[in-house]
Coordinates of N, CA, C and O in Angstrom, one line a residue:
E1 N 0.2 -12.3 116.5 CA -0.8 -12.8 115.5 C 0.0 -13.8 114.6 O 1.1 -13.6 114.2
V2 N -0.8 -14.8 114.3 CA -0.2 -15.8 113.4 C -0.1 -15.3 112.0 O -1.0 -14.7 111.4
Q3 N 1.0 -15.6 111.3 CA 1.2 -15.3 109.9 C 1.6 -16.5 109.2 O 2.4 -17.3 109.7
L4 N 1.1 -16.7 108.0 CA 1.3 -17.9 107.2 C 2.0 -17.6 105.9 O 1.5 -16.6 105.2
V5 N 2.9 -18.4 105.5 CA 3.6 -18.2 104.2 C 3.6 -19.5 103.5 O 4.2 -20.5 104.0
E6 N 2.9 -19.6 102.4 CA 3.0 -20.8 101.6 C 4.1 -20.7 100.6 O 4.5 -19.7 100.1
S7 N 4.6 -21.9 100.2 CA 5.7 -22.0 99.2 C 5.6 -23.4 98.5 O 5.0 -24.3 99.1
G8 N 6.3 -23.5 97.4 CA 6.4 -24.8 96.8 C 5.5 -25.0 95.5 O 5.6 -26.0 94.9
G9 N 4.7 -24.0 95.2 CA 3.9 -24.1 94.0 C 4.7 -24.0 92.8 O 5.9 -23.6 92.8
G10 N 4.1 -24.2 91.6 CA 4.8 -24.1 90.4 C 4.1 -24.8 89.3 O 2.9 -25.1 89.4
L11 N 4.8 -25.0 88.2 CA 4.2 -25.6 87.0 C 4.8 -27.0 86.9 O 6.0 -27.2 87.0
V12 N 3.9 -28.0 86.7 CA 4.3 -29.4 86.6 C 3.5 -30.1 85.6 O 2.3 -29.7 85.4
Q13 N 4.0 -31.1 85.0 CA 3.3 -31.9 84.1 C 2.4 -32.9 84.8 O 2.6 -33.3 85.9
A14 N 1.3 -33.3 84.1 CA 0.4 -34.3 84.7 C 1.2 -35.5 85.1 O 2.0 -36.0 84.3
G15 N 0.9 -36.1 86.3 CA 1.6 -37.2 86.8 C 2.7 -36.9 87.7 O 3.3 -37.7 88.3
G16 N 3.1 -35.6 87.7 CA 4.2 -35.2 88.5 C 3.9 -34.9 89.9 O 2.7 -35.1 90.3
S17 N 4.8 -34.4 90.7 CA 4.7 -34.1 92.1 C 5.2 -32.7 92.5 O 6.0 -32.2 91.8
L18 N 4.6 -32.2 93.5 CA 5.0 -31.0 94.1 C 4.8 -31.1 95.6 O 3.9 -31.9 96.1
R19 N 5.6 -30.4 96.4 CA 5.4 -30.4 97.8 C 5.2 -28.9 98.3 O 6.1 -28.1 98.1
L20 N 4.1 -28.7 98.8 CA 3.8 -27.3 99.3 C 4.2 -27.2 100.8 O 4.0 -28.2 101.5
S21 N 4.6 -26.1 101.2 CA 4.9 -25.8 102.6 C 4.1 -24.7 103.1 O 3.9 -23.7 102.4
C22 N 3.7 -24.7 104.4 CA 3.0 -23.6 105.0 C 3.8 -23.4 106.3 O 3.7 -24.2 107.3
A23 N 4.5 -22.3 106.3 CA 5.3 -21.9 107.5 C 4.5 -20.9 108.3 O 4.1 -19.8 107.8
A24 N 4.3 -21.2 109.6 CA 3.6 -20.3 110.5 C 4.5 -19.6 111.5 O 5.4 -20.2 112.0
S25 N 4.3 -18.3 111.6 CA 5.1 -17.6 112.6 C 4.1 -16.9 113.6 O 2.9 -16.8 113.3
G26 N 4.6 -16.5 114.8 CA 3.7 -15.9 115.7 C 2.9 -16.9 116.5 O 1.9 -16.5 117.1
V27 N 3.2 -18.2 116.4 CA 2.4 -19.2 117.0 C 2.7 -19.2 118.5 O 3.9 -19.4 118.9
S28 N 1.6 -19.2 119.3 CA 1.8 -19.1 120.8 C 1.6 -20.5 121.5 O 2.1 -20.7 122.6
F29 N 0.9 -21.4 120.9 CA 0.6 -22.7 121.5 C 0.8 -23.8 120.5 O 0.8 -23.6 119.3
D30 N 1.1 -25.0 121.0 CA 1.4 -26.1 120.1 C 0.2 -26.8 119.6 O 0.3 -27.7 118.8
E31 N -1.0 -26.5 120.1 CA -2.2 -27.2 119.7 C -3.0 -26.4 118.6 O -3.6 -25.3 118.9
Y32 N -2.9 -26.9 117.4 CA -3.5 -26.2 116.4 C -3.8 -27.1 115.2 O -3.4 -28.2 115.1
A33 N -4.6 -26.6 114.3 CA -4.9 -27.3 113.0 C -4.5 -26.4 111.9 O -4.5 -25.2 111.9
V34 N -4.1 -27.1 110.8 CA -3.8 -26.4 109.6 C -4.5 -27.1 108.5 O -4.5 -28.3 108.4
G35 N -5.2 -26.3 107.7 CA -5.9 -26.8 106.5 C -5.3 -26.3 105.2 O -4.8 -25.1 105.2
W36 N -5.4 -27.1 104.2 CA -5.0 -26.7 102.9 C -6.3 -26.5 102.1 O -7.2 -27.5 102.0
F37 N -6.5 -25.4 101.4 CA -7.6 -25.1 100.6 C -7.1 -24.8 99.2 O -6.0 -24.4 99.0
R38 N -8.0 -24.8 98.2 CA -7.6 -24.4 96.9 C -8.8 -23.8 96.2 O -9.9 -24.0 96.5
Q39 N -8.4 -22.9 95.2 CA -9.5 -22.2 94.5 C -9.0 -22.1 93.0 O -8.0 -21.5 92.7
A40 N -9.8 -22.7 92.2 CA -9.5 -22.7 90.7 C -10.3 -21.5 90.1 O -11.3 -21.1 90.7
P41 N -9.9 -20.9 89.0 CA -10.6 -19.8 88.4 C -12.0 -20.1 88.1 O -12.4 -21.2 87.6
G42 N -12.9 -19.3 88.6 CA -14.3 -19.4 88.4 C -15.0 -20.4 89.3 O -16.2 -20.7 89.1
K43 N -14.2 -20.9 90.2 CA -14.8 -21.9 91.1 C -14.7 -21.5 92.6 O -13.9 -20.6 92.9
E44 N -15.5 -22.1 93.5 CA -15.4 -21.7 94.9 C -14.2 -22.4 95.5 O -13.7 -23.4 95.0
R45 N -13.8 -21.8 96.6 CA -12.6 -22.4 97.3 C -13.1 -23.6 98.0 O -14.2 -23.7 98.5
E46 N -12.3 -24.7 98.0 CA -12.6 -25.9 98.6 C -11.5 -26.4 99.5 O -10.3 -26.2 99.2
G47 N -11.9 -27.0 100.6 CA -10.9 -27.6 101.5 C -10.4 -29.0 101.0 O -11.3 -29.8 100.5
I48 N -9.1 -29.2 101.0 CA -8.6 -30.5 100.5 C -8.0 -31.4 101.5 O -8.0 -32.6 101.4
S49 N -7.3 -30.8 102.5 CA -6.7 -31.6 103.5 C -6.4 -30.8 104.8 O -6.2 -29.6 104.7
Y50 N -6.5 -31.5 105.9 CA -6.4 -30.9 107.2 C -5.6 -31.7 108.1 O -5.6 -33.0 108.0
I51 N -4.9 -31.1 109.1 CA -4.1 -31.9 110.1 C -4.2 -31.2 111.5 O -4.2 -29.9 111.5
S52 N -4.3 -32.0 112.5 CA -4.4 -31.5 113.9 C -3.1 -31.9 114.6 O -2.7 -33.1 114.5
T53 N -2.5 -31.0 115.3 CA -1.3 -31.3 116.1 C -1.7 -31.9 117.5 O -0.8 -32.4 118.2
V54 N -3.0 -31.9 117.8 CA -3.4 -32.4 119.1 C -3.4 -33.9 119.1 O -2.9 -34.5 120.0
D55 N -4.0 -34.5 118.1 CA -4.1 -36.0 118.0 C -3.6 -36.5 116.7 O -3.9 -37.7 116.4
D56 N -3.0 -35.6 115.9 CA -2.4 -36.0 114.6 C -3.5 -36.5 113.6 O -3.2 -37.2 112.6
S57 N -4.8 -36.1 113.9 CA -5.8 -36.4 112.9 C -5.6 -35.7 111.6 O -5.1 -34.6 111.5
T58 N -6.0 -36.4 110.6 CA -5.9 -35.9 109.2 C -7.2 -36.1 108.5 O -8.0 -37.0 108.9
Y59 N -7.4 -35.3 107.5 CA -8.6 -35.5 106.6 C -8.2 -35.2 105.2 O -7.5 -34.2 105.0
Y60 N -8.8 -35.9 104.3 CA -8.5 -35.6 102.9 C -9.8 -35.6 102.1 O -10.7 -36.4 102.3
R61 N -9.9 -34.6 101.2 CA -11.0 -34.6 100.3 C -10.9 -35.9 99.4 O -9.8 -36.3 99.0
P62 N -12.1 -36.5 99.1 CA -12.0 -37.7 98.3 C -11.2 -37.6 97.0 O -10.5 -38.6 96.6
S63 N -11.3 -36.5 96.4 CA -10.6 -36.3 95.1 C -9.1 -36.3 95.2 O -8.4 -36.5 94.2
V64 N -8.6 -36.1 96.4 CA -7.1 -36.1 96.5 C -6.6 -37.2 97.4 O -5.4 -37.5 97.5
K65 N -7.5 -38.0 98.1 CA -7.1 -39.1 98.9 C -6.4 -40.1 98.2 O -6.8 -40.5 97.1
G66 N -5.2 -40.5 98.7 CA -4.4 -41.5 98.0 C -3.3 -40.9 97.1 O -2.4 -41.6 96.7
R67 N -3.5 -39.6 96.8 CA -2.5 -38.9 96.0 C -1.7 -37.8 96.8 O -0.6 -37.6 96.6
F68 N -2.4 -37.2 97.8 CA -1.8 -36.1 98.6 C -1.6 -36.6 100.0 O -2.3 -37.5 100.5
I69 N -0.5 -36.1 100.6 CA -0.2 -36.5 102.0 C 0.1 -35.2 102.8 O 1.0 -34.4 102.3
I70 N -0.6 -35.0 103.9 CA -0.3 -33.9 104.7 C 0.5 -34.3 105.9 O 0.3 -35.4 106.4
S71 N 1.4 -33.5 106.3 CA 2.3 -33.8 107.5 C 2.6 -32.5 108.2 O 2.5 -31.4 107.6
S72 N 3.1 -32.6 109.4 CA 3.5 -31.4 110.1 C 4.8 -31.6 110.9 O 5.2 -32.7 111.2
D73 N 5.5 -30.5 111.1 CA 6.7 -30.5 111.9 C 6.5 -29.3 112.9 O 6.7 -28.2 112.6
I74 N 6.1 -29.8 114.1 CA 5.8 -28.8 115.2 C 7.0 -27.9 115.5 O 6.9 -26.8 115.8
T75 N 8.2 -28.6 115.5 CA 9.4 -27.8 115.8 C 9.6 -26.6 114.9 O 10.3 -25.6 115.3
K76 N 9.1 -26.7 113.7 CA 9.3 -25.6 112.7 C 8.0 -24.9 112.5 O 7.9 -24.0 111.7
N77 N 6.9 -25.4 113.2 CA 5.6 -24.8 112.9 C 5.3 -24.8 111.4 O 4.8 -23.7 110.8
T78 N 5.6 -25.8 110.8 CA 5.4 -25.9 109.3 C 4.6 -27.2 109.0 O 4.8 -28.2 109.5
V79 N 3.7 -27.0 108.0 CA 2.9 -28.1 107.5 C 3.1 -28.3 106.1 O 3.3 -27.3 105.3
Y80 N 3.2 -29.5 105.6 CA 3.5 -29.8 104.3 C 2.4 -30.5 103.6 O 1.6 -31.2 104.2
L81 N 2.3 -30.3 102.3 CA 1.3 -31.1 101.5 C 2.1 -31.7 100.3 O 2.4 -30.9 99.4
Q82 N 2.3 -33.0 100.4 CA 3.0 -33.7 99.3 C 1.9 -34.1 98.3 O 1.0 -34.8 98.6
M83 N 2.0 -33.6 97.1 CA 1.0 -33.8 96.1 C 1.7 -34.7 95.0 O 2.6 -34.2 94.3
N84 N 1.1 -35.9 94.8 CA 1.6 -36.8 93.8 C 0.6 -37.1 92.8 O -0.6 -36.8 93.0
S85 N 1.0 -37.7 91.7 CA 0.0 -38.0 90.6 C -0.9 -36.8 90.2 O -2.1 -37.0 90.1
L86 N -0.3 -35.7 90.1 CA -1.1 -34.5 89.8 C -1.8 -34.5 88.5 O -1.3 -35.1 87.5
K87 N -3.0 -33.9 88.5 CA -3.9 -33.9 87.4 C -4.1 -32.5 87.0 O -4.1 -31.6 87.8
P88 N -4.5 -32.2 85.7 CA -4.8 -30.9 85.3 C -5.9 -30.2 86.2 O -5.8 -29.0 86.4
E89 N -6.8 -31.0 86.7 CA -7.9 -30.5 87.5 C -7.4 -30.1 88.9 O -8.2 -29.5 89.7
D90 N -6.1 -30.4 89.2 CA -5.6 -29.9 90.5 C -5.1 -28.4 90.4 O -4.6 -27.9 91.4
T91 N -5.1 -27.9 89.2 CA -4.6 -26.5 88.9 C -5.5 -25.6 89.7 O -6.7 -25.6 89.6
A92 N -4.8 -24.8 90.6 CA -5.5 -23.8 91.4 C -4.5 -23.0 92.2 O -3.3 -23.3 92.2
T93 N -5.0 -22.0 92.9 CA -4.2 -21.3 93.9 C -4.5 -22.1 95.2 O -5.6 -22.3 95.6
Y94 N -3.4 -22.5 95.9 CA -3.5 -23.2 97.1 C -3.2 -22.3 98.3 O -2.2 -21.6 98.3
Y95 N -4.1 -22.4 99.3 CA -4.0 -21.6 100.5 C -3.9 -22.5 101.7 O -4.5 -23.5 101.8
C96 N -3.1 -22.1 102.7 CA -3.1 -22.8 104.0 C -3.8 -21.8 105.0 O -3.8 -20.6 104.8
A97 N -4.4 -22.5 106.0 CA -5.1 -21.7 107.0 C -4.9 -22.4 108.3 O -4.6 -23.6 108.4
F98 N -5.0 -21.6 109.4 CA -4.6 -22.0 110.7 C -5.6 -21.7 111.8 O -6.3 -20.7 111.7
A99 N -5.8 -22.6 112.7 CA -6.7 -22.4 113.8 C -6.1 -23.0 115.1 O -5.6 -24.2 115.1
Y100 N -6.2 -22.3 116.2 CA -5.8 -22.9 117.5 C -6.9 -23.9 117.9 O -8.1 -23.7 117.6
L101 N -6.5 -25.0 118.6 CA -7.4 -26.0 119.1 C -7.2 -26.1 120.6 O -6.1 -25.8 121.1
S102 N -8.2 -26.6 121.3 CA -8.1 -26.9 122.7 C -7.3 -28.2 122.8 O -7.3 -29.0 121.9
V103 N -6.7 -28.4 124.0 CA -5.9 -29.6 124.2 C -6.7 -30.8 124.2 O -6.2 -31.9 124.1
S104 N -8.0 -30.7 124.4 CA -8.9 -31.8 124.5 C -9.6 -32.1 123.1 O -10.4 -33.0 123.0
R105 N -9.3 -31.3 122.1 CA -9.9 -31.5 120.9 C -9.7 -32.9 120.3 O -8.5 -33.3 120.2
V106 N -10.7 -33.5 119.8 CA -10.6 -34.8 119.1 C -11.0 -34.5 117.6 O -12.0 -33.9 117.3
G107 N -10.1 -35.0 116.8 CA -10.4 -34.8 115.3 C -9.9 -33.4 114.8 O -9.4 -32.6 115.6
V108 N -10.1 -33.2 113.6 CA -9.6 -32.0 112.9 C -10.8 -31.2 112.3 O -11.7 -31.8 111.7
P109 N -10.8 -29.9 112.5 CA -11.9 -29.1 111.9 C -11.8 -29.1 110.4 O -10.7 -29.0 109.8
T110 N -12.9 -29.2 109.7 CA -12.9 -29.2 108.3 C -13.8 -28.1 107.6 O -13.9 -28.2 106.4
R111 N -14.3 -27.2 108.4 CA -15.0 -26.1 107.8 C -14.1 -24.9 107.6 O -13.3 -24.6 108.5
E112 N -14.3 -24.2 106.5 CA -13.5 -23.0 106.2 C -13.7 -22.0 107.4 O -12.7 -21.4 107.8
Q113 N -14.8 -21.9 107.9 CA -15.1 -20.9 109.0 C -14.4 -21.2 110.3 O -14.4 -20.4 111.2
D114 N -13.9 -22.4 110.4 CA -13.2 -22.8 111.6 C -11.8 -22.2 111.7 O -11.1 -22.2 112.7
Y115 N -11.3 -21.7 110.6 CA -9.9 -21.3 110.5 C -9.8 -19.7 110.5 O -10.6 -19.1 109.8
D116 N -8.9 -19.2 111.3 CA -8.9 -17.8 111.6 C -7.8 -17.1 110.8 O -7.9 -15.9 110.7
Y117 N -6.7 -17.8 110.5 CA -5.6 -17.1 109.8 C -5.3 -17.8 108.5 O -5.4 -19.0 108.4
W118 N -5.0 -16.9 107.5 CA -4.9 -17.4 106.1 C -3.6 -16.9 105.5 O -3.2 -15.8 105.7
G119 N -3.0 -17.7 104.6 CA -1.9 -17.3 103.9 C -2.3 -16.6 102.6 O -3.5 -16.5 102.3
Q120 N -1.3 -16.2 101.8 CA -1.6 -15.4 100.6 C -1.8 -16.3 99.4 O -2.3 -15.9 98.4
G121 N -1.4 -17.6 99.5 CA -1.6 -18.5 98.4 C -0.4 -18.8 97.6 O 0.5 -17.9 97.5
T122 N -0.4 -19.9 97.0 CA 0.7 -20.3 96.0 C 0.0 -21.0 94.8 O -0.9 -21.8 95.0
Q123 N 0.5 -20.6 93.6 CA -0.1 -21.2 92.4 C 0.4 -22.5 92.1 O 1.6 -22.7 92.0
V124 N -0.5 -23.4 91.7 CA -0.1 -24.7 91.2 C -0.8 -24.9 89.9 O -2.0 -24.7 89.7
T125 N 0.0 -25.2 88.9 CA -0.5 -25.4 87.5 C 0.0 -26.7 87.0 O 1.2 -27.0 87.0
V126 N -0.9 -27.5 86.6 CA -0.6 -28.9 86.1 C -1.0 -28.9 84.6 O -2.2 -28.7 84.3
S127 N 0.0 -29.1 83.8 CA -0.2 -29.2 82.4 C -0.5 -30.6 81.9 O 0.0 -31.5 82.5
S128 N -1.3 -30.7 80.9 CA -1.7 -32.0 80.4 C -0.7 -32.5 79.3 O 0.1 -31.8 78.8

């Protein structure tokens, strides 16, 4: 079974940067997608960025596009989320999620229900 561990969260001032990591273990195949989601207090969880190892497709939520960069290292089964120009509204618990894909998959899944395995989350706090 796939297990995910997020790291890299913390407290940063507005305008600063953080890099989150999502390390997957128990991975049996090289074709998969990883999504980053976040949930702020009192708000619903939202998907912010996704990446596929099949065709390297990526997707970004409009509110983070141009500020966040998702990347993957298949050799380490690790996905990164580089977060730049952070804003107080980026404060949330960030989760990564994993889904196996078929070798013929085009594009990256963007629905929460497409992902089968979830990490425990890492807190990101952006002070103003």
